[in-house]
PDB file of C-alpha atoms in Angstrom:
ATOM      1  CA  MET A   1      -1.713   6.974 153.725  1.00 47.00           C
ATOM      2  CA  SER A   2       0.622   8.926 151.488  1.00 43.00           C
ATOM      3  CA  THR A   3      -1.176  11.013 148.911  1.00 41.00           C
ATOM      4  CA  ARG A   4       1.832  11.483 146.691  1.00 43.00           C
ATOM      5  CA  PRO A   5       0.991   9.919 143.307  1.00 42.00           C
ATOM      6  CA  TYR A   6       3.100   6.970 142.269  1.00 44.00           C
ATOM      7  CA  ASP A   7       4.182   6.919 138.621  1.00 44.00           C
ATOM      8  CA  PRO A   8       4.823   3.302 137.557  1.00 42.00           C
ATOM      9  CA  HIS A   9       6.423   4.455 134.302  1.00 40.00           C
ATOM     10  CA  PRO A  10       8.747   7.388 135.057  1.00 39.00           C
ATOM     11  CA  ALA A  11      10.320   9.136 132.116  1.00 35.00           C
ATOM     12  CA  PRO A  12      13.801   7.822 131.248  1.00 33.00           C
ATOM     13  CA  HIS A  13      16.891   9.689 132.468  1.00 32.00           C
ATOM     14  CA  THR A  14      14.951  11.665 135.090  1.00 36.00           C
ATOM     15  CA  HIS A  15      15.109  11.561 138.860  1.00 40.00           C
ATOM     16  CA  THR A  16      12.127   9.855 140.423  1.00 54.00           C
ATOM     17  CA  ALA A  17      13.299  10.659 143.950  1.00 68.00           C
ATOM     18  CA  ALA A  18      10.952  12.453 146.337  1.00 84.00           C
ATOM     19  CA  CYS A  19      11.703  14.624 149.379  1.00 92.00           C
ATOM     20  CA  VAL A  20      10.840  13.698 152.954  1.00 95.00           C
ATOM     21  CA  THR A  21       8.799  16.263 154.891  1.00 95.00           C
ATOM     22  CA  PRO A  22       9.848  17.348 158.424  1.00 95.00           C
ATOM     23  CA  ALA A  23       7.002  15.232 159.853  1.00 97.00           C
ATOM     24  CA  GLY A  24       8.178  12.265 157.797  1.00 97.00           C
ATOM     25  CA  ALA A  25      11.739  12.742 159.051  1.00 96.00           C
ATOM     26  CA  ASP A  26      10.437  12.718 162.640  1.00 97.00           C
ATOM     27  CA  TRP A  27       8.710   9.388 161.929  1.00 98.00           C
ATOM     28  CA  LEU A  28      11.865   7.849 160.478  1.00 98.00           C
ATOM     29  CA  ALA A  29      13.941   9.087 163.415  1.00 97.00           C
ATOM     30  CA  SER A  30      11.453   7.526 165.845  1.00 98.00           C
ATOM     31  CA  ALA A  31      12.644   4.090 164.704  1.00 98.00           C
ATOM     32  CA  SER A  32      15.969   4.736 166.418  1.00 97.00           C
ATOM     33  CA  ARG A  33      16.666   4.458 170.133  1.00 96.00           C
ATOM     34  CA  PHE A  34      18.256   7.896 169.772  1.00 96.00           C
ATOM     35  CA  PRO A  35      15.886   9.906 167.560  1.00 97.00           C
ATOM     36  CA  ARG A  36      17.465  13.248 168.470  1.00 96.00           C
ATOM     37  CA  SER A  37      20.847  12.006 167.261  1.00 96.00           C
ATOM     38  CA  VAL A  38      19.297  10.941 163.953  1.00 96.00           C
ATOM     39  CA  GLN A  39      17.621  14.329 163.587  1.00 96.00           C
ATOM     40  CA  ALA A  40      20.898  16.087 164.369  1.00 96.00           C
ATOM     41  CA  LEU A  41      22.735  14.063 161.739  1.00 95.00           C
ATOM     42  CA  TRP A  42      20.128  14.909 159.119  1.00 94.00           C
ATOM     43  CA  SER A  43      20.128  18.542 160.198  1.00 93.00           C
ATOM     44  CA  ASP A  44      23.856  18.693 159.473  1.00 93.00           C
ATOM     45  CA  ASN A  45      23.633  16.641 156.269  1.00 92.00           C
ATOM     46  CA  PRO A  46      20.156  16.060 154.779  1.00 90.00           C
ATOM     47  CA  THR A  47      21.692  14.166 151.839  1.00 90.00           C
ATOM     48  CA  ALA A  48      23.090  11.418 154.100  1.00 92.00           C
ATOM     49  CA  CYS A  49      21.721   7.866 154.020  1.00 94.00           C
ATOM     50  CA  LEU A  50      21.336   6.349 157.493  1.00 95.00           C
ATOM     51  CA  VAL A  51      20.873   2.837 158.846  1.00 97.00           C
ATOM     52  CA  LEU A  52      17.727   2.500 160.977  1.00 98.00           C
ATOM     53  CA  PRO A  53      16.344  -0.499 162.881  1.00 98.00           C
ATOM     54  CA  CYS A  54      13.136  -2.231 161.849  1.00 98.00           C
ATOM     55  CA  GLY A  55      10.420  -3.644 164.049  1.00 98.00           C
ATOM     56  CA  SER A  56       9.201  -0.637 166.033  1.00 97.00           C
ATOM     57  CA  ALA A  57       8.135   2.168 163.688  1.00 98.00           C
ATOM     58  CA  PHE A  58       8.092  -0.006 160.582  1.00 98.00           C
ATOM     59  CA  ASP A  59       9.038  -3.297 158.936  1.00 98.00           C
ATOM     60  CA  VAL A  60      10.437  -3.411 155.412  1.00 98.00           C
ATOM     61  CA  ILE A  61       9.662  -5.862 152.619  1.00 98.00           C
ATOM     62  CA  SER A  62      12.342  -5.855 149.923  1.00 98.00           C
ATOM     63  CA  ALA A  63      11.423  -7.072 146.430  1.00 97.00           C
ATOM     64  CA  PRO A  64      13.251  -7.165 143.083  1.00 96.00           C
ATOM     65  CA  THR A  65      12.544  -3.938 141.216  1.00 95.00           C
ATOM     66  CA  LEU A  66      10.288  -5.349 138.480  1.00 95.00           C
ATOM     67  CA  PHE A  67       8.136  -7.371 140.866  1.00 95.00           C
ATOM     68  CA  GLY A  68       8.071  -4.514 143.366  1.00 96.00           C
ATOM     69  CA  ARG A  69       6.805  -2.115 140.716  1.00 96.00           C
ATOM     70  CA  ARG A  70       4.075  -4.582 139.804  1.00 96.00           C
ATOM     71  CA  MET A  71       3.086  -4.704 143.458  1.00 96.00           C
ATOM     72  CA  LEU A  72       2.914  -0.912 143.589  1.00 96.00           C
ATOM     73  CA  ASP A  73       0.927  -0.800 140.347  1.00 95.00           C
ATOM     74  CA  ARG A  74      -1.711  -3.041 141.916  1.00 95.00           C
ATOM     75  CA  LEU A  75      -1.692  -1.244 145.265  1.00 96.00           C
ATOM     76  CA  TRP A  76      -2.245   2.125 143.619  1.00 95.00           C
ATOM     77  CA  SER A  77      -4.603   1.092 140.803  1.00 94.00           C
ATOM     78  CA  ALA A  78      -6.860  -1.379 142.622  1.00 92.00           C
ATOM     79  CA  GLY A  79      -5.840  -1.318 146.277  1.00 92.00           C
ATOM     80  CA  PRO A  80      -5.452   1.106 149.186  1.00 94.00           C
ATOM     81  CA  GLY A  81      -2.213   2.675 147.964  1.00 94.00           C
ATOM     82  CA  SER A  82       1.108   2.309 149.754  1.00 96.00           C
ATOM     83  CA  GLY A  83       3.140   3.766 152.533  1.00 96.00           C
ATOM     84  CA  PRO A  84       6.694   4.998 151.943  1.00 97.00           C
ATOM     85  CA  VAL A  85       8.664   3.161 149.253  1.00 97.00           C
ATOM     86  CA  ALA A  86      12.363   3.416 148.436  1.00 97.00           C
ATOM     87  CA  ALA A  87      14.507   2.171 145.564  1.00 95.00           C
ATOM     88  CA  GLN A  88      17.817   0.616 146.518  1.00 93.00           C
ATOM     89  CA  ARG A  89      20.287  -1.037 144.138  1.00 90.00           C
ATOM     90  CA  GLY A  90      17.929  -3.149 142.058  1.00 93.00           C
ATOM     91  CA  ARG A  91      15.265  -3.643 144.741  1.00 96.00           C
ATOM     92  CA  LEU A  92      12.266  -1.793 146.096  1.00 97.00           C
ATOM     93  CA  LEU A  93      11.863  -1.347 149.846  1.00 98.00           C
ATOM     94  CA  VAL A  94       8.186  -1.319 150.800  1.00 98.00           C
ATOM     95  CA  PHE A  95       7.722   0.085 154.296  1.00 98.00           C
ATOM     96  CA  ALA A  96       5.100  -1.959 156.130  1.00 98.00           C
ATOM     97  CA  ALA A  97       3.363  -2.121 159.488  1.00 98.00           C
ATOM     98  CA  PRO A  98       5.429  -3.574 162.365  1.00 98.00           C
ATOM     99  CA  GLY A  99       4.942  -7.330 162.547  1.00 98.00           C
ATOM    100  CA  THR A 100       4.530  -7.755 158.784  1.00 98.00           C
ATOM    101  CA  ALA A 101       7.974  -9.314 158.369  1.00 98.00           C
ATOM    102  CA  GLN A 102       7.006 -12.076 160.781  1.00 97.00           C
ATOM    103  CA  ARG A 103       3.536 -12.835 159.378  1.00 97.00           C
ATOM    104  CA  LEU A 104       3.927 -12.355 155.627  1.00 96.00           C
ATOM    105  CA  PRO A 105       6.172 -15.398 154.971  1.00 94.00           C
ATOM    106  CA  ALA A 106       3.604 -17.716 156.585  1.00 93.00           C
ATOM    107  CA  LEU A 107       0.742 -16.213 154.573  1.00 93.00           C
ATOM    108  CA  LEU A 108       2.674 -16.524 151.329  1.00 91.00           C
ATOM    109  CA  GLY A 109       3.607 -20.086 152.232  1.00 87.00           C
ATOM    110  CA  TRP A 110      -0.084 -21.054 152.148  1.00 86.00           C
ATOM    111  CA  GLU A 111      -0.481 -19.851 148.571  1.00 81.00           C
ATOM    112  CA  GLU A 112      -0.375 -22.608 145.932  1.00 71.00           C
ATOM    113  CA  TRP A 113       1.974 -20.789 143.581  1.00 64.00           C
ATOM    114  CA  ALA A 114       3.151 -23.770 141.563  1.00 53.00           C
ATOM    115  CA  GLY A 115      -0.365 -25.140 141.257  1.00 59.00           C
ATOM    116  CA  ARG A 116      -1.466 -21.942 139.519  1.00 58.00           C
ATOM    117  CA  GLY A 117       1.588 -21.797 137.285  1.00 56.00           C
ATOM    118  CA  GLU A 118       2.815 -18.697 139.076  1.00 64.00           C
ATOM    119  CA  ALA A 119       6.124 -17.840 140.690  1.00 71.00           C
ATOM    120  CA  LEU A 120       7.204 -15.590 143.526  1.00 83.00           C
ATOM    121  CA  PRO A 121      10.652 -13.962 143.351  1.00 89.00           C
ATOM    122  CA  PRO A 122      12.832 -13.875 146.451  1.00 89.00           C
ATOM    123  CA  LEU A 123      11.539 -11.383 148.994  1.00 95.00           C
ATOM    124  CA  LEU A 124      13.491 -10.175 152.006  1.00 97.00           C
ATOM    125  CA  CYS A 125      11.467  -9.486 155.154  1.00 98.00           C
ATOM    126  CA  HIS A 126      13.141  -7.116 157.612  1.00 98.00           C
ATOM    127  CA  GLY A 127      11.630  -6.954 161.093  1.00 98.00           C
ATOM    128  CA  VAL A 128      12.725  -7.020 164.722  1.00 97.00           C
ATOM    129  CA  GLY A 129      16.494  -7.408 164.947  1.00 97.00           C
ATOM    130  CA  ASP A 130      17.092  -6.182 161.381  1.00 98.00           C
ATOM    131  CA  ALA A 131      18.106  -2.798 160.029  1.00 98.00           C
ATOM    132  CA  VAL A 132      17.890  -1.109 156.635  1.00 97.00           C
ATOM    133  CA  THR A 133      19.596   1.808 154.966  1.00 96.00           C
ATOM    134  CA  VAL A 134      17.064   4.566 154.390  1.00 96.00           C
ATOM    135  CA  PRO A 135      17.594   7.142 151.632  1.00 95.00           C
ATOM    136  CA  ALA A 136      18.552  10.738 152.214  1.00 94.00           C
ATOM    137  CA  LEU A 137      15.839  13.224 153.116  1.00 93.00           C
ATOM    138  CA  CYS A 138      16.435  15.141 149.892  1.00 88.00           C
ATOM    139  CA  PRO A 139      17.575  13.819 146.511  1.00 79.00           C
ATOM    140  CA  PRO A 140      20.646  15.308 144.809  1.00 71.00           C
ATOM    141  CA  GLY A 141      20.263  18.174 142.397  1.00 66.00           C
ATOM    142  CA  GLU A 142      18.925  17.777 138.876  1.00 59.00           C
ATOM    143  CA  SER A 143      22.473  18.321 137.567  1.00 58.00           C
ATOM    144  CA  GLU A 144      23.493  14.841 138.736  1.00 60.00           C
ATOM    145  CA  PRO A 145      24.115  12.549 135.708  1.00 56.00           C
ATOM    146  CA  ALA A 146      22.188   9.597 137.197  1.00 62.00           C
ATOM    147  CA  PRO A 147      19.690   9.053 140.007  1.00 65.00           C
ATOM    148  CA  PRO A 148      21.197   7.952 143.329  1.00 73.00           C
ATOM    149  CA  PRO A 149      21.231   4.189 143.964  1.00 81.00           C
ATOM    150  CA  THR A 150      19.124   4.705 147.097  1.00 89.00           C
ATOM    151  CA  ARG A 151      16.208   7.134 146.823  1.00 92.00           C
ATOM    152  CA  TRP A 152      12.596   7.643 147.864  1.00 95.00           C
ATOM    153  CA  LEU A 153       9.885   6.844 145.331  1.00 94.00           C
ATOM    154  CA  VAL A 154       7.096   7.534 147.842  1.00 95.00           C
ATOM    155  CA  ALA A 155       8.601   9.654 150.604  1.00 95.00           C
ATOM    156  CA  PRO A 156       7.305   9.797 154.194  1.00 97.00           C
ATOM    157  CA  GLU A 157       5.038  12.802 154.618  1.00 95.00           C
ATOM    158  CA  ALA A 158       3.344  12.299 158.002  1.00 95.00           C
ATOM    159  CA  ARG A 159       4.379  11.690 161.605  1.00 95.00           C
ATOM    160  CA  HIS A 160       2.230   8.538 161.618  1.00 95.00           C
ATOM    161  CA  PRO A 161       1.951   7.364 157.988  1.00 96.00           C
ATOM    162  CA  TRP A 162      -0.403   4.607 156.936  1.00 96.00           C
ATOM    163  CA  LEU A 163       1.530   1.362 156.396  1.00 98.00           C
ATOM    164  CA  PRO A 164       0.269  -1.780 154.640  1.00 98.00           C
ATOM    165  CA  GLY A 165       0.038  -4.913 156.748  1.00 98.00           C
ATOM    166  CA  PRO A 166       0.649  -8.554 155.792  1.00 97.00           C
ATOM    167  CA  ASP A 167      -2.846  -9.106 154.363  1.00 97.00           C
ATOM    168  CA  VAL A 168      -2.539  -6.135 152.010  1.00 97.00           C
ATOM    169  CA  LEU A 169       0.934  -7.147 150.846  1.00 97.00           C
ATOM    170  CA  LEU A 170      -0.187 -10.750 150.336  1.00 96.00           C
ATOM    171  CA  TRP A 171      -2.938  -9.407 148.060  1.00 95.00           C
ATOM    172  CA  ALA A 172      -0.396  -7.286 146.172  1.00 96.00           C
ATOM    173  CA  CYS A 173       2.045 -10.189 145.759  1.00 95.00           C
ATOM    174  CA  VAL A 174      -0.632 -12.504 144.368  1.00 92.00           C
ATOM    175  CA  ARG A 175      -1.809  -9.946 141.828  1.00 92.00           C
ATOM    176  CA  ALA A 176       1.715  -8.903 140.863  1.00 93.00           C
ATOM    177  CA  SER A 177       2.521 -12.558 140.200  1.00 89.00           C
ATOM    178  CA  ARG A 178      -0.552 -12.905 137.992  1.00 86.00           C
ATOM    179  CA  THR A 179       0.384  -9.754 136.095  1.00 76.00           C
ATOM    180  CA  GLY A 180       3.885 -11.089 135.494  1.00 53.00           C
ATOM    181  CA  ARG A 181       2.523 -14.400 134.234  1.00 54.00           C
ATOM    182  CA  ALA A 182       0.135 -12.632 131.855  1.00 49.00           C
ATOM    183  CA  ASP A 183       2.952 -10.450 130.513  1.00 53.00           C
ATOM    184  CA  SER A 184       5.152 -13.512 129.931  1.00 48.00           C
ATOM    185  CA  ALA A 185       2.346 -15.326 128.128  1.00 44.00           C
ATOM    186  CA  GLN A 186       1.726 -12.343 125.845  1.00 48.00           C
ATOM    187  CA  ASN A 187       5.421 -12.165 124.976  1.00 49.00           C
ATOM    188  CA  GLY A 188       5.594 -15.887 124.300  1.00 48.00           C
ATOM    189  CA  ALA A 189       8.146 -16.439 127.059  1.00 44.00           C
ATOM    190  CA  PRO A 190       8.021 -19.513 129.287  1.00 42.00           C
ATOM    191  CA  VAL A 191       6.546 -18.833 132.720  1.00 37.00           C
ATOM    192  CA  PRO A 192       8.887 -19.836 135.567  1.00 37.00           C
ATOM    193  CA  VAL A 193       7.382 -22.038 138.234  1.00 33.00           C
ATOM    194  CA  ARG A 194       8.864 -22.498 141.693  1.00 33.00           C
ATOM    195  CA  ALA A 195      10.198 -25.990 142.129  1.00 30.00           C
ATOM    196  CA  PRO A 196       8.683 -27.928 145.046  1.00 31.00           C
ATOM    197  CA  GLY A 197      10.665 -27.623 148.227  1.00 33.00           C
ATOM    198  CA  LEU A 198      12.360 -24.318 147.404  1.00 29.00           C
ATOM    199  CA  PRO A 199      11.810 -21.539 149.944  1.00 35.00           C
ATOM    200  CA  LEU A 200       9.488 -18.724 148.979  1.00 38.00           C
ATOM    201  CA  LEU A 201      11.184 -16.166 151.146  1.00 40.00           C
ATOM    202  CA  THR A 202      14.648 -15.462 152.419  1.00 40.00           C
ATOM    203  CA  PRO A 203      14.541 -13.989 155.926  1.00 43.00           C
ATOM    204  CA  GLY A 204      16.233 -10.630 156.178  1.00 48.00           C
TER     205      GLY A 204
END
């Protein structure tokens, strides 16, 4: 498990990107059929974002930023923590154990979201046959006017990092949904409820 603390409320106008360790870079490269080529590319340009396949070293669950941060809040405050997590253009990429992308949709499908007055935002599950863009090993300098659109929030630190499985992420989704409903009720806003028949998840 990563021991890097996750700050759910980073200070405004600051970079929240983290750096990948050499062991973490080896783990990311192991997802490719040509890990040495990936390592060579990063050796030449550590600020490059690369596309890596899912399904062998990791799966990725992509959630809208607000819901993803609620998931991380619960994982870190009341759960086992998280593995690597990246921010990418309005979404959070939660790196999960291989096989999670296949099992999580079925587990979430059993939850009676509408019956509890809760809603689940669209999640993208990336597994075997999919690929994701992973952030650069190192974030840009502090002189940059804005954080990069793709960056690590919890960077890989180990050659074999702990990754949450489908049961852990189901737990986090349920509690994040409850947190969102409580926040909406406190603010006096109507709580959205998934209409019957609409899909809970969009396959990646």
